[in-house]
Amino acid sequence: MALALLMCFLGCGQKSNNKELMQRSFYETIWERFDYVTKDVEITKPTTYDLSLRMSFTDDYPYNDISLIFTVFDENQNPYRAKGYKFNLKDAEGHWNVEKVDGCYTFNLPINKQLTITDPGKYQFRLEQKMPITPVVGVKEMVMTNN
């Protein structure tokens, strides 16, 4: 039984690579409203990011879409760049837009193409969910990558 649970938990995960900026597995597939996923980034020279988000969901996810806010803060915690996103995950009848693999529905979502930071300093990348009813259930994992 324990081995089966471990295999199910690991089945939704993806292998890490050197392009990963931040990763989060959600305990019991619950993502609270103000439970931010963050990553501190040190910029020493002008840098351009081509960001995407890989998210895995279970059958418990109740919505047809997900709303997210991606914000970059400077070292004084002032917003440098912020953008809201809404991604359709299911069709109008509530059927997932991708096939279920290893117990999860995994989406590759574009977040910010050609995000350029020119000034050196410490920055924070922050991702938050902005769904109408929280906590959101059925979110298994998210990984932000720089492609």
PDB file of C-alpha atoms in Angstrom, residues 62-65 87-98 107:
ATOM      1  CA  PRO A  62     -12.919  21.874  -9.494  1.00  0.00           C
ATOM      2  CA  TYR A  63     -12.460  24.710 -12.022  1.00  0.00           C
ATOM      3  CA  ASN A  64     -12.209  24.898 -15.819  1.00  0.00           C
ATOM      4  CA  ASP A  65      -9.363  27.431 -15.600  1.00  0.00           C
ATOM      5  CA  PHE A  87      -5.414  29.615 -18.478  1.00  0.00           C
ATOM      6  CA  ASN A  88      -8.210  27.342 -19.707  1.00  0.00           C
ATOM      7  CA  LEU A  89      -7.616  23.811 -18.439  1.00  0.00           C
ATOM      8  CA  LYS A  90     -10.941  22.224 -19.387  1.00  0.00           C
ATOM      9  CA  ASP A  91     -13.482  22.682 -22.149  1.00  0.00           C
ATOM     10  CA  ALA A  92     -17.000  24.065 -21.632  1.00  0.00           C
ATOM     11  CA  GLU A  93     -18.285  20.618 -20.616  1.00  0.00           C
ATOM     12  CA  GLY A  94     -15.580  20.247 -17.951  1.00  0.00           C
ATOM     13  CA  HIS A  95     -13.348  17.803 -19.854  1.00  0.00           C
ATOM     14  CA  TRP A  96      -9.612  18.281 -19.419  1.00  0.00           C
ATOM     15  CA  ASN A  97      -7.737  19.765 -22.415  1.00  0.00           C
ATOM     16  CA  VAL A  98      -4.844  17.289 -22.005  1.00  0.00           C
ATOM     17  CA  PHE A 107       0.009  21.647 -18.732  1.00  0.00           C
TER      18      PHE A 107
END
